[in-house]
Tab-separated table of C-alpha atoms in Angstrom:
chain	number	residue	atom	x	y	z
I	1	MET	CA	0.050	-0.131	0.195
I	2	LYS	CA	1.609	3.400	-0.798
I	3	ARG	CA	2.299	6.100	1.835
I	4	ILE	CA	1.210	8.999	1.227
I	5	LEU	CA	1.987	12.166	3.759
I	6	THR	CA	0.222	15.692	3.100
I	7	THR	CA	1.355	18.568	4.629
I	8	PRO	CA	1.020	19.996	7.046
I	9	ILE	CA	2.677	17.087	8.567
I	10	LYS	CA	2.558	16.300	12.420
I	11	ASP	CA	5.184	14.478	14.431
I	12	GLU	CA	2.388	11.638	14.698
I	13	ASP	CA	2.538	11.251	11.117
I	14	LEU	CA	5.958	10.109	11.059
I	15	LYS	CA	6.459	8.261	14.355
I	16	ASP	CA	5.759	4.765	12.556
I	17	ILE	CA	8.470	5.610	9.580
I	18	ASN	CA	11.599	3.722	9.427
I	19	ILE	CA	14.881	4.047	7.442
I	20	GLY	CA	14.391	2.325	4.276
I	21	ASP	CA	10.360	2.857	3.931
I	22	ILE	CA	9.226	4.550	0.560
I	23	ILE	CA	6.941	7.253	1.224
I	24	TYR	CA	4.933	9.890	-1.371
I	25	LEU	CA	4.219	13.553	-0.122
I	26	THR	CA	1.088	15.247	-1.463
I	27	GLY	CA	1.263	19.463	-0.620
I	28	THR	CA	3.933	22.062	-0.056
I	29	ILE	CA	7.324	21.326	-0.944
I	30	VAL	CA	10.061	24.454	-1.149
I	31	THR	CA	13.660	24.356	-2.893
I	32	CYS	CA	16.353	25.126	-0.569
I	33	ARG	CA	19.914	24.695	-1.020
I	34	ASP	CA	23.318	26.194	0.618
I	35	VAL	CA	22.669	29.930	0.086
I	36	ALA	CA	18.955	29.652	1.803
I	37	HIS	CA	20.351	27.743	4.557
I	38	ARG	CA	23.371	30.332	5.537
I	39	ARG	CA	21.586	33.146	5.148
I	40	LEU	CA	19.216	31.489	7.620
I	41	ILE	CA	21.795	30.231	10.109
I	42	GLU	CA	24.766	32.231	9.711
I	43	GLU	CA	23.178	35.578	8.607
I	44	LYS	CA	20.465	35.358	10.514
I	45	ILE	CA	18.210	36.230	7.792
I	46	LYS	CA	14.294	35.280	8.634
I	47	LEU	CA	13.124	32.890	5.594
I	48	PRO	CA	9.991	34.410	3.737
I	49	VAL	CA	8.286	31.083	3.457
I	50	ASP	CA	6.870	29.747	6.749
I	51	LEU	CA	8.037	25.742	6.456
I	52	ASN	CA	6.321	24.662	9.797
I	53	GLY	CA	4.986	21.128	8.920
I	54	LEU	CA	6.303	21.426	5.487
I	55	ALA	CA	9.078	19.753	3.276
I	56	ILE	CA	12.304	21.256	1.675
I	57	PHE	CA	13.478	19.492	-1.524
I	58	HIS	CA	17.742	20.395	-1.689
I	59	ALA	CA	17.365	21.237	-5.416
I	60	GLY	CA	18.343	23.597	-8.324
I	61	PRO	CA	15.324	23.132	-10.735
I	62	ILE	CA	15.270	24.821	-14.359
I	63	VAL	CA	12.132	26.782	-14.093
I	64	LYS	CA	10.144	28.842	-17.241
I	65	ASP	CA	9.079	31.837	-16.398
I	66	HIS	CA	5.496	32.827	-18.648
I	67	GLY	CA	5.205	36.215	-17.094
I	68	ASN	CA	2.713	37.889	-14.874
I	69	ASP	CA	3.888	35.336	-11.908
I	70	LYS	CA	3.087	32.234	-13.636
I	71	TYR	CA	6.142	29.089	-13.745
I	72	GLU	CA	6.568	26.384	-15.037
I	73	MET	CA	8.623	23.464	-13.708
I	74	ILE	CA	10.735	22.044	-16.038
I	75	SER	CA	13.346	19.860	-14.425
I	76	ILE	CA	13.777	19.243	-10.537
I	77	GLY	CA	16.592	17.473	-9.931
I	78	PRO	CA	18.063	16.676	-6.467
I	79	THR	CA	21.321	18.215	-4.878
I	80	THR	CA	23.606	16.480	-2.798
I	81	SER	CA	22.345	16.701	0.595
I	82	MET	CA	25.887	16.553	2.477
I	83	ARG	CA	26.422	20.079	0.985
I	84	MET	CA	24.040	21.425	3.663
I	85	GLU	CA	24.849	19.012	6.702
I	86	LYS	CA	26.609	21.725	8.436
I	87	PHE	CA	23.497	24.032	8.845
I	88	GLU	CA	20.898	21.200	9.098
I	89	LYS	CA	20.093	20.506	12.265
I	90	GLU	CA	19.601	23.920	13.227
I	91	PHE	CA	17.601	24.685	10.497
I	92	ILE	CA	15.253	22.162	11.571
I	93	LYS	CA	15.088	23.055	14.671
I	94	GLU	CA	14.245	27.242	13.647
I	95	THR	CA	12.012	26.246	10.827
I	96	GLY	CA	10.150	23.414	12.095
I	97	VAL	CA	10.036	21.597	8.597
I	98	LYS	CA	9.459	18.098	8.936
I	99	LEU	CA	10.732	16.675	5.846
I	100	ILE	CA	14.360	17.064	4.022
I	101	VAL	CA	14.331	15.513	0.564
I	102	GLY	CA	17.652	15.605	-0.975
I	103	LYS	CA	20.446	13.010	-2.959
I	104	GLY	CA	22.652	10.912	-0.811
I	105	GLY	CA	22.786	10.617	2.916
I	106	MET	CA	23.410	13.007	5.668
I	107	GLY	CA	25.720	12.621	9.064
I	108	LYS	CA	25.599	13.338	12.344
I	109	ASN	CA	24.391	16.754	12.509
I	110	THR	CA	21.466	15.617	10.808
I	111	GLU	CA	20.916	12.716	12.547
I	112	GLU	CA	20.412	14.618	15.477
I	113	GLY	CA	18.219	17.545	14.334
I	114	CYS	CA	15.444	14.869	12.934
I	115	ARG	CA	15.830	12.769	16.416
I	116	GLU	CA	15.318	16.105	18.494
I	117	ASN	CA	12.780	17.744	16.527
I	118	LYS	CA	11.022	14.556	14.816
I	119	ALA	CA	11.794	15.221	10.974
I	120	LEU	CA	13.143	12.929	7.993
I	121	HIS	CA	15.961	13.002	5.982
I	122	LEU	CA	14.284	11.192	2.403
I	123	VAL	CA	16.215	10.384	-0.918
I	124	TYR	CA	14.875	11.061	-4.076
I	125	PRO	CA	16.095	8.796	-7.004
I	126	ALA	CA	18.752	11.047	-9.085
I	127	GLY	CA	18.327	11.106	-12.875
I	128	ASN	CA	14.759	11.342	-12.636
I	129	ALA	CA	14.240	15.538	-12.936
I	130	VAL	CA	12.014	15.626	-15.555
I	131	TYR	CA	9.663	12.999	-14.080
I	132	ALA	CA	9.831	14.962	-10.506
I	133	ALA	CA	8.817	18.041	-12.522
I	134	ASP	CA	5.851	16.062	-13.648
I	135	LYS	CA	4.642	15.908	-9.870
I	136	VAL	CA	4.868	19.453	-9.612
I	137	GLU	CA	1.204	20.565	-9.984
I	138	TYR	CA	2.436	24.275	-9.963
I	139	ILE	CA	4.443	26.631	-8.484
I	140	LYS	CA	2.494	28.986	-5.962
I	141	GLU	CA	5.526	31.549	-5.340
I	142	VAL	CA	9.098	32.012	-5.641
I	143	HIS	CA	11.352	33.762	-3.436
I	144	TRP	CA	15.089	35.404	-3.149
I	145	THR	CA	15.430	35.496	-6.853
I	146	ASP	CA	18.468	37.412	-6.307
I	147	LEU	CA	19.975	34.264	-5.730
I	148	GLY	CA	19.614	33.112	-9.164
I	149	MET	CA	17.253	30.260	-10.361
I	150	PRO	CA	19.122	27.320	-8.676
I	151	GLU	CA	19.033	28.701	-5.246
I	152	SER	CA	15.504	30.820	-5.254
I	153	LEU	CA	13.232	29.243	-2.523
I	154	TRP	CA	10.581	27.685	-5.001
I	155	VAL	CA	7.320	27.063	-3.311
I	156	CYS	CA	5.450	23.684	-5.059
I	157	GLU	CA	2.225	22.102	-4.860
I	158	VAL	CA	2.775	18.380	-5.753
I	159	LYS	CA	0.723	15.416	-5.504
I	160	GLU	CA	2.355	12.076	-4.780
I	161	PHE	CA	5.571	13.203	-4.986
I	162	GLY	CA	8.250	10.391	-4.891
I	163	PRO	CA	9.503	7.756	-4.307
I	164	LEU	CA	11.495	9.279	-1.169
I	165	ILE	CA	13.516	6.466	0.265
I	166	VAL	CA	14.093	7.041	4.424
I	167	SER	CA	17.240	7.584	4.568
I	168	ILE	CA	17.114	8.909	8.813
I	169	ASP	CA	14.188	8.501	10.670
I	170	THR	CA	12.754	10.469	13.940
I	171	GLU	CA	15.106	7.983	16.144
I	172	GLY	CA	18.145	9.071	14.089
I	173	ASN	CA	18.710	6.159	12.476
I	174	ASN	CA	20.695	6.618	8.911
I	175	ILE	CA	20.236	3.815	6.840
I	176	PHE	CA	23.531	5.171	4.594
I	177	GLU	CA	25.491	4.613	7.976
I	178	GLN	CA	24.107	1.197	9.418
I	179	ASN	CA	25.058	-0.292	5.177
I	180	LYS	CA	28.444	1.255	5.594
I	181	VAL	CA	28.852	-0.717	8.565
I	182	GLU	CA	27.443	-4.050	7.061
I	183	PHE	CA	29.764	-3.278	4.405
I	184	ASN	CA	32.731	-3.099	5.791
I	185	ARG	CA	32.074	-6.160	7.782
I	186	LYS	CA	31.334	-8.118	4.679
I	187	LYS	CA	34.931	-6.807	3.273
I	188	ASP	CA	37.101	-8.093	5.861
I	189	GLU	CA	35.168	-10.902	5.602
I	190	GLN	CA	36.314	-11.278	2.030
I	191	TYR	CA	39.461	-9.761	2.673
I	192	GLU	CA	39.803	-12.754	5.729
I	193	ARG	CA	39.276	-15.384	2.534
I	194	ILE	CA	41.307	-14.146	0.062
I	195	ILE	CA	44.463	-14.081	2.702
I	196	LYS	CA	43.534	-17.742	3.613
I	197	ASP	CA	43.355	-18.778	0.089
I	198	VAL	CA	46.362	-16.835	-0.751
I	199	ARG	CA	47.953	-18.922	2.209
I	200	PHE	CA	46.661	-21.931	0.812
I	201	ILE	CA	47.907	-21.669	-2.924
I	202	LYS	CA	51.444	-21.227	-1.441
């Protein structure tokens, strides 16, 4: 059964979601990358969008301007989330955002932010930027256009946006870090096996 979260998202909506689960999003998602994070956290500039209960997307979209505040999403691929790692814990606390969507994993800072503030980090599969744009029903508004198209805050209304893979859950569990541990365990096993085989051949 497809798990769909609808904004605004509350803490109780996330309590039974675990790393590795796949969810979809309906409602509001805002593109938000490095510079927007830096403005809020380092420069203490208040965001022009209330993110409480909403989702952000680490993404630099391509948008067509039709004039009269009418925009069309052409492509919206994920940005590597680790670029925002040093800001994310404080960003989650400051904004009340519930879903952070991007590419690849994040680290301890984000784990703590998700655990302390009941949020999720989600991975959107890379290479599907045009498909993702098709899930954007319309662009509600845009802010901080002085930053350029990729770094602007594009406030999008989406329907069943996904698939989104849970990489960090509300307990701070991190699927990427767990997979690293398992990979290293298997790697060590194979090293031992190779060493034994070499000794046997000699």
